[in-house]
Coordinates of C-alpha atoms in Angstrom, one line a residue:
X527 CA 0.0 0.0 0.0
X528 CA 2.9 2.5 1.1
X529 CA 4.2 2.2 -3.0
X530 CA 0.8 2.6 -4.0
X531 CA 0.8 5.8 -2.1
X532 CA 4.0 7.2 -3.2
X533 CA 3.5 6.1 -7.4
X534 CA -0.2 8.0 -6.4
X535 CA 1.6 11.3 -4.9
X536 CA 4.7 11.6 -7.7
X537 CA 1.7 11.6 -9.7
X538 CA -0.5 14.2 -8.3
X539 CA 2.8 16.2 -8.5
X540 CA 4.0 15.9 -11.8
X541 CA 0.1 16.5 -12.6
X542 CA 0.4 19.7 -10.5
X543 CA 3.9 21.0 -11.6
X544 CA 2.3 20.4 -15.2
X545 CA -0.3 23.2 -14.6
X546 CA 1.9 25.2 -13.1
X547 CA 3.7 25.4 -15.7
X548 CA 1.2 26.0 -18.2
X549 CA -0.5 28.8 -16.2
X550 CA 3.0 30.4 -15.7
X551 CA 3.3 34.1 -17.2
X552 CA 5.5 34.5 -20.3
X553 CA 9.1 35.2 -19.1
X554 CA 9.8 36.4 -22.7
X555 CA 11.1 40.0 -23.1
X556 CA 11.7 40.2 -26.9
X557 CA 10.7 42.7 -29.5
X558 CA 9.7 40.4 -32.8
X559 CA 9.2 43.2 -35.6
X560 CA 9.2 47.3 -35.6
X561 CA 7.6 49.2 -38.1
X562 CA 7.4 53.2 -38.7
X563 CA 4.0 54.2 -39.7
X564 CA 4.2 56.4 -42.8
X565 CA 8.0 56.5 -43.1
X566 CA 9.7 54.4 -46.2
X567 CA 12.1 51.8 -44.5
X568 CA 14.7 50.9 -47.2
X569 CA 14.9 47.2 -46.1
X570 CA 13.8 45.3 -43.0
X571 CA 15.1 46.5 -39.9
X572 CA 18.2 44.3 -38.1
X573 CA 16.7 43.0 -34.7
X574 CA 19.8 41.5 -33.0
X575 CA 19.8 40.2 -29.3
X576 CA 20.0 43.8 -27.6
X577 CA 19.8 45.8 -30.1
X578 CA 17.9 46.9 -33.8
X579 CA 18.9 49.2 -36.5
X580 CA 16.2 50.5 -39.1
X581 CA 17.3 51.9 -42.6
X582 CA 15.1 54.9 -43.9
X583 CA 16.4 56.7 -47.2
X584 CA 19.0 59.6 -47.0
X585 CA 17.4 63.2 -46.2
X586 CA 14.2 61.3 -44.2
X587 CA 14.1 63.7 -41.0
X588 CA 14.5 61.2 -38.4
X589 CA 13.9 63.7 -35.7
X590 CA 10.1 63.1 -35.1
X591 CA 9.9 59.0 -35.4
X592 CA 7.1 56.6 -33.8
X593 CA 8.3 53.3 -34.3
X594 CA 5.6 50.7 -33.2
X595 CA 6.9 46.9 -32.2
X596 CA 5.5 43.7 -31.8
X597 CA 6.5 41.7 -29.0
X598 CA 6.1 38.6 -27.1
X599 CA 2.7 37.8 -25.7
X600 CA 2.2 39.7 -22.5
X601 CA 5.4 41.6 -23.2
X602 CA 5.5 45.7 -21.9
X603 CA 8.2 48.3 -23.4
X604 CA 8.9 51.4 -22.4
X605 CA 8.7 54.0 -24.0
X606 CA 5.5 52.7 -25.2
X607 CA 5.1 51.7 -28.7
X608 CA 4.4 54.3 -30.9
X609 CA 6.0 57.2 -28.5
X610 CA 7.8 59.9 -30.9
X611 CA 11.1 60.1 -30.2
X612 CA 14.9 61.8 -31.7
X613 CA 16.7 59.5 -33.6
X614 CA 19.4 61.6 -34.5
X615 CA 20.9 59.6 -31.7
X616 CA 20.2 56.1 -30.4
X617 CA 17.1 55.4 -28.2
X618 CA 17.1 53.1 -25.3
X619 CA 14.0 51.0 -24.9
X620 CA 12.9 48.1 -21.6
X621 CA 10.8 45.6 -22.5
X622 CA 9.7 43.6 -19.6
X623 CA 8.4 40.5 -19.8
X624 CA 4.9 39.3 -19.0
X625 CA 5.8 38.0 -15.3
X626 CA 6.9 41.6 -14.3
X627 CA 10.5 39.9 -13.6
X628 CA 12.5 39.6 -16.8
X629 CA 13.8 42.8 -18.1
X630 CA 15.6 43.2 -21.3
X631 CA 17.2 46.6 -23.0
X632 CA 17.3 47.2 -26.5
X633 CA 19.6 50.1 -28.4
X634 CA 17.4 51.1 -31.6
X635 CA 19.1 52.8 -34.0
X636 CA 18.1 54.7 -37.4
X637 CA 21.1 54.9 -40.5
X638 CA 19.6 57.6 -43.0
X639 CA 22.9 57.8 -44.6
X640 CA 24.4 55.9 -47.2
X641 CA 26.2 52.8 -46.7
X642 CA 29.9 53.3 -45.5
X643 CA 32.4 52.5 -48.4
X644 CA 35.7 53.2 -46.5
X645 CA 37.3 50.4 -43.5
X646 CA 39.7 51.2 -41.3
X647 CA 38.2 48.6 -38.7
X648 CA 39.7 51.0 -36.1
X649 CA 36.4 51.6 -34.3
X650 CA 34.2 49.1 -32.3
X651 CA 31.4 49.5 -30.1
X652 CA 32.1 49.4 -25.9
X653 CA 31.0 47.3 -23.1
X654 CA 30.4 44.4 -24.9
X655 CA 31.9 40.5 -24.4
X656 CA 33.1 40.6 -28.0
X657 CA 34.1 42.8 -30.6
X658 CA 31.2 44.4 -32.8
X659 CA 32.6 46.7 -35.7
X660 CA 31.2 49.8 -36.6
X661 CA 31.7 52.4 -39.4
X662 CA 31.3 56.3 -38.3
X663 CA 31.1 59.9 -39.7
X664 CA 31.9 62.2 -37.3
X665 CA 30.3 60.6 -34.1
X666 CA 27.5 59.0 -35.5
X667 CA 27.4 55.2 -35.9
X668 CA 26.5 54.6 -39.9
X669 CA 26.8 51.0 -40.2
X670 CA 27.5 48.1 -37.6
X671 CA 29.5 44.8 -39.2
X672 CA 28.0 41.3 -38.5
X673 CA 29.9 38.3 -37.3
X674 CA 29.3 34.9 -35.6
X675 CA 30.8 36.3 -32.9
X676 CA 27.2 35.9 -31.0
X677 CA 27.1 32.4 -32.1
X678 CA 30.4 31.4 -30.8
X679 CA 29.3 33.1 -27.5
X680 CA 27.0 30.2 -26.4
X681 CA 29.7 27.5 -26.8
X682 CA 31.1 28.9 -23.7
X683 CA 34.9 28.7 -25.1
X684 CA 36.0 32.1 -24.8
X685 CA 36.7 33.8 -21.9
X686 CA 37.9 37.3 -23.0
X687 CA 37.1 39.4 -26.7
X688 CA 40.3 37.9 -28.1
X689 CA 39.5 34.6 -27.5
X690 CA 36.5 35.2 -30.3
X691 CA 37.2 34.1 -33.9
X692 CA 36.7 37.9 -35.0
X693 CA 38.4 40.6 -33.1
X694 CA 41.0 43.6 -32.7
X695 CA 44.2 43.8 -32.9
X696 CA 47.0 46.9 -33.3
X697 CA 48.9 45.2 -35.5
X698 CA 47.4 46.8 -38.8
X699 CA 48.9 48.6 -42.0
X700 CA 47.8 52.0 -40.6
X701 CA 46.8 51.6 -36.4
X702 CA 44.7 49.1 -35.9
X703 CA 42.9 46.2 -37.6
X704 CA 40.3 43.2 -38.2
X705 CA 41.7 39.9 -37.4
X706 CA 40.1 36.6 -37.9
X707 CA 41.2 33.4 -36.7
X708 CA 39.6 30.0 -36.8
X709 CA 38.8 28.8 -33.4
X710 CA 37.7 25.1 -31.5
X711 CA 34.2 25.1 -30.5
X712 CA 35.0 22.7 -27.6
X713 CA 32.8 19.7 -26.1
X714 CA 29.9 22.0 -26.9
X715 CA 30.5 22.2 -30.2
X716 CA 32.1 18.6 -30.8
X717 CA 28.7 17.6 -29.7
X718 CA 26.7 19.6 -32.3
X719 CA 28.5 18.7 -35.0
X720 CA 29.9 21.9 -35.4
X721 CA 34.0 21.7 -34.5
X722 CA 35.6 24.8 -35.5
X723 CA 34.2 28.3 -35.9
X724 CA 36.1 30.1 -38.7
X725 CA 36.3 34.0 -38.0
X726 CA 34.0 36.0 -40.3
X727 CA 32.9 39.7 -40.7
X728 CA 30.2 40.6 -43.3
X729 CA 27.9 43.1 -44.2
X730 CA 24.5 42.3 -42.9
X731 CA 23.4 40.0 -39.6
X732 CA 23.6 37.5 -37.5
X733 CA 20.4 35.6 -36.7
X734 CA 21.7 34.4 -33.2
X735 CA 18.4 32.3 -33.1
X736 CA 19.3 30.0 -36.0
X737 CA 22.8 29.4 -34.8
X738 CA 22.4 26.0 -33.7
X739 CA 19.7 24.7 -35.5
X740 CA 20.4 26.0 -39.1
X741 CA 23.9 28.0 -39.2
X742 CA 23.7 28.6 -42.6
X743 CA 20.4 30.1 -42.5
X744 CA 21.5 32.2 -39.4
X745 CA 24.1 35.1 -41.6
X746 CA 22.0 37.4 -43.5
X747 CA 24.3 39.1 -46.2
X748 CA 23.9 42.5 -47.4
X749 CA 22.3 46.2 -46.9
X750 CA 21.2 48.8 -49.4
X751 CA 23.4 50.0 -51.5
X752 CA 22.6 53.0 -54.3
X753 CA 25.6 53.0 -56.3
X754 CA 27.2 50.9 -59.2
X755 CA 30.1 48.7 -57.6
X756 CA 33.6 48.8 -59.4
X757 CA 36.0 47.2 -56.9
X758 CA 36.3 45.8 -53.7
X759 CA 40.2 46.7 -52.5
X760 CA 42.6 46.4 -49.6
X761 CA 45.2 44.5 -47.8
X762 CA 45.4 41.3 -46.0
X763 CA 48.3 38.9 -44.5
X764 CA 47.0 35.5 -44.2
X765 CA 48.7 32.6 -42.4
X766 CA 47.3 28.7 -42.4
X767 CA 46.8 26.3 -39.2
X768 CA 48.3 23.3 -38.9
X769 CA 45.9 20.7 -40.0
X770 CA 43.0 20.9 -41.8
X771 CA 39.8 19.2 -41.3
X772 CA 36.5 18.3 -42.5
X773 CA 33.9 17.7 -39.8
X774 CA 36.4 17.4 -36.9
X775 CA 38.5 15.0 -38.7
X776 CA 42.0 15.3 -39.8
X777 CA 43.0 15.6 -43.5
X778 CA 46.1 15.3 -45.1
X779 CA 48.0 17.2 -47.8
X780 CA 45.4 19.5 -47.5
X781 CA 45.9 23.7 -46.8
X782 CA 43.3 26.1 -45.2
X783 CA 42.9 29.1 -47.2
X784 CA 41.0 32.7 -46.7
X785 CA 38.5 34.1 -48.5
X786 CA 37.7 37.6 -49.5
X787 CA 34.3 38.6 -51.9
X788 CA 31.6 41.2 -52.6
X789 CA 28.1 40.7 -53.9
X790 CA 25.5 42.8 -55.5
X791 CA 22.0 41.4 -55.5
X792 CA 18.3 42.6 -56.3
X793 CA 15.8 42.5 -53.2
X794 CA 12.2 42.0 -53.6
X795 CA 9.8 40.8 -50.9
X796 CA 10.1 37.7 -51.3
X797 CA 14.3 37.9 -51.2
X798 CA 14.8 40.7 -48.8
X799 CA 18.4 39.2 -47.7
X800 CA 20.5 36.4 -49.3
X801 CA 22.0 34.0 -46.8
X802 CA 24.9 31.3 -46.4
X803 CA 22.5 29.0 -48.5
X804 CA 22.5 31.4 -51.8
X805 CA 24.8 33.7 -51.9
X806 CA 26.0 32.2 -55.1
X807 CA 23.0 30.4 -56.4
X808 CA 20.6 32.9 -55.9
X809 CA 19.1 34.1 -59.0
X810 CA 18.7 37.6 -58.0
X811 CA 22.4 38.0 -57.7
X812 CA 23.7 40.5 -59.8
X813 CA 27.4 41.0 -59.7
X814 CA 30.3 39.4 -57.5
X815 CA 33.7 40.1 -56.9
X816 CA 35.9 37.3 -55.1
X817 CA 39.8 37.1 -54.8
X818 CA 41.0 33.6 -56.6
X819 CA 44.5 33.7 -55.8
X820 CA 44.5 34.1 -52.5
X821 CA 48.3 32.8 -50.4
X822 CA 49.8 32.5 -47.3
X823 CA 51.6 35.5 -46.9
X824 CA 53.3 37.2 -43.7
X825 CA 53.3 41.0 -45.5
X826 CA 50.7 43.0 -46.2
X827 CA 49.6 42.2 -49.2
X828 CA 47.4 44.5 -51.8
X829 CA 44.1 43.1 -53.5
X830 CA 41.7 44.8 -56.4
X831 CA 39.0 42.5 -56.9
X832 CA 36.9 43.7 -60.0
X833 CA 32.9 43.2 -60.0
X834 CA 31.7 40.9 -62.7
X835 CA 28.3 41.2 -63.8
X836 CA 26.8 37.8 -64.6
X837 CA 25.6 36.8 -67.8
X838 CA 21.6 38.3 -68.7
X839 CA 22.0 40.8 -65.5
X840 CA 22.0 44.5 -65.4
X841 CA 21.3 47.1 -62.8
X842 CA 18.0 49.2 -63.1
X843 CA 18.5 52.5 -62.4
X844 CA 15.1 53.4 -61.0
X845 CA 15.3 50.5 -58.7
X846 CA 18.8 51.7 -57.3
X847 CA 17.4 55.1 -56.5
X848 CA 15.3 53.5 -54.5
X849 CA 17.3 51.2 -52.3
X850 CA 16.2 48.0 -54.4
X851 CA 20.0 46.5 -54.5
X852 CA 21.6 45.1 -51.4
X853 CA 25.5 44.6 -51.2
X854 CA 27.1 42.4 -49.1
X855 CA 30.9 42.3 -48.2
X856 CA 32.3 38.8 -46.5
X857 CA 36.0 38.4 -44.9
X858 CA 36.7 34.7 -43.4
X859 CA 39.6 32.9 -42.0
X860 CA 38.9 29.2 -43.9
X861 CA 37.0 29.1 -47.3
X862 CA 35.1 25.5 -46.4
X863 CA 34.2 27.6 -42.5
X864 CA 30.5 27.7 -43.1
X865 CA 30.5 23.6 -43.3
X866 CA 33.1 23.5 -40.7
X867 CA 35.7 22.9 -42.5
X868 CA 39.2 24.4 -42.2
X869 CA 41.9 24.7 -39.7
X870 CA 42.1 26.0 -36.1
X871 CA 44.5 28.4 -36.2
X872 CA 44.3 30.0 -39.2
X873 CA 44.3 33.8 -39.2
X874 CA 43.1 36.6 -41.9
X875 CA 44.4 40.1 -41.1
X876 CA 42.7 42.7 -43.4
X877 CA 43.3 47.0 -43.2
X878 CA 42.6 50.0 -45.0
X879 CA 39.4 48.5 -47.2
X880 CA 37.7 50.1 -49.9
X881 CA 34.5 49.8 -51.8
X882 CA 35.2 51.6 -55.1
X883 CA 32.1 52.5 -57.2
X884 CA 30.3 55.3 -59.8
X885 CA 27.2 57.1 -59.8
X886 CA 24.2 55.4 -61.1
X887 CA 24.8 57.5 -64.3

């Protein structure tokens, strides 16, 4: 009878716990989408863990904005959706969760300029556990690089910002620069498949959320861009680990080597961003320029990589007034990183970029 009792009891409890669980308020704090009523956004806004930017077209006053968000169920912010609010500088919004207890701050941010074209990668933002790249004029923050810097955060392998695959050194041609380096993901990362995380930098975003479940899916590539793209230029040392691998395992005879590209692609909304899945399959890819001879080389090296414009494309001009063209710029430490393939070790210095272009005309 007394084990008849206690199967009865672990029942009543795990029936209990059950609807407490399902009663339990929504310990969520996340803002899901933003719009801004009756203000052209030039592509969808970048909602990253703490932080989203929105891209309005150069000359929109963004002095008198109401953005309005959509969060999770239950979900307060503060300021309340809708407010108007300055965004000549950053705004600082709380949402707080449905149980009252979960806080989370958010950094929104509106670019009305055009896209930087110039990298010195001598700026990055402050107080955070990795380094994030930004692009400024003056003191305004006009573009912020992506990385899988977030990603590599929740294998719990780095303990300081240069332990990251993509970070700072002072090193550079001219001051400081970007360097990438391929990294062990550790037990966690054994475990998920996933054994080395090759250091990357890109134009576009990170989708921290898809890391895990569908990496590939999780980098975004590419922001608006009104101008026709000539050349993408700069310098870069580059220096290969030891042993290569594919999926964890060694392979012989076999060198890790960077890579270094550009692309130019129609958006539509049904294609707003290309991702690690497309970028070179997509067919709304326009132009692309990659380096193909790419060495090991211990001084800093000069490379011009000239656009090509694939066969049956052109660039509308009407559609690049209007923001219709994305371009996308990707640095990595292994060319194979993105199926986790390369060598740990391997680094990829790059300093004093440019984007060259010419007027639509």
């Amino acid at each position: 009878m007394k084990a008849k009792h206690v199967i009865v009891y672990l029942l009543l409890a795990i029936v209990s716990s059950s609807c407490i669980r399902e009663e339990a308020l929504n310990a969520e704090a996340d803002i899901l989408s933003c719009i801004l009523p009756r203000v052209a956004m030039t592509t969808s806004p970048i909602i990253n863990n703490n932080s989203i930017t929105i891209f309005v077209g150069p000359g929109t006053d963004i002095s008198e904005l109401k953005p309005e968000f959509t969060l999770t169920p239950g979900a307060t912010i503060s300021p309340l959706s809708g407010t108007e609010r300055n965004f000549n500088t950053p705004q600082e919004y709380t949402v707080t969760a449905a149980d009252g207890i979960w806080k989370k701050a958010y950094t929104v941010s509106v670019i009305d300029t055009e896209l930087a074209t110039n990298y010195n990668f001598e700026d990055t933002l402050g107080g955070k556990k990795y380094y994030i790249f930004v692009e400024r004029e003056r003191d305004k923050v006009v573009m912020e690089w992506a990385s899988g810097n977030a990603g590599y955060a929740m294998t719990g392998v780095a303990k300081t910002a240069d332990d990251y695959p993509t970070f700072q050194i002072t090193d550079g041609k001219a001051g400081k620069c970007l360097s990438l380096v391929t990294r062990s993901t550790g037990f966690f990362g054994q475990l998920a498949g996933m054994p080395i995380a090759a250091g990357n930098l890109f134009i576009g975003s990170f989708d921290v959320s898809n890391a895990m479940s569908n990496p590939l899916k999780a980098t975004k590539f590419g922001l608006p861009f009104r101008h026709v793209p000539t050349y993408l230029a700069g310098y870069y040392k580059y220096k290969a680990g030891d042993q290569f691998t594919e999926g964890g395992k060694p392979v012989n005879g076999k060198r890790d080597i960077c890579d270094i590209y550009a692309i130019m692609y129609e958006t539509s909304e049904s294609v707003p961003t290309l991702d690690g899945t497309n970028t070179f399959t997509s067919p709304n890819l326009v132009s692309t320029a990659r380096i193909n001879n790419a060495k090991e080389t211990n001084e800093w090296t000069y490379f011009k990589l000239p656009f090509i414009t694939l066969p049956g494309k052109f660039i509308d001009k009407e559609k690049l007034r209007d923001g219709k063209y994305n371009i996308a710029i990707v640095f990595t430490s292994s060319l194979e990183g993105d199926h986790f393939n390369g060598a740990i070790g391997s680094t990829l210095l790059i300093d004093e970029a440019e984007l060259i272009y010419h007027s639509e005309n």
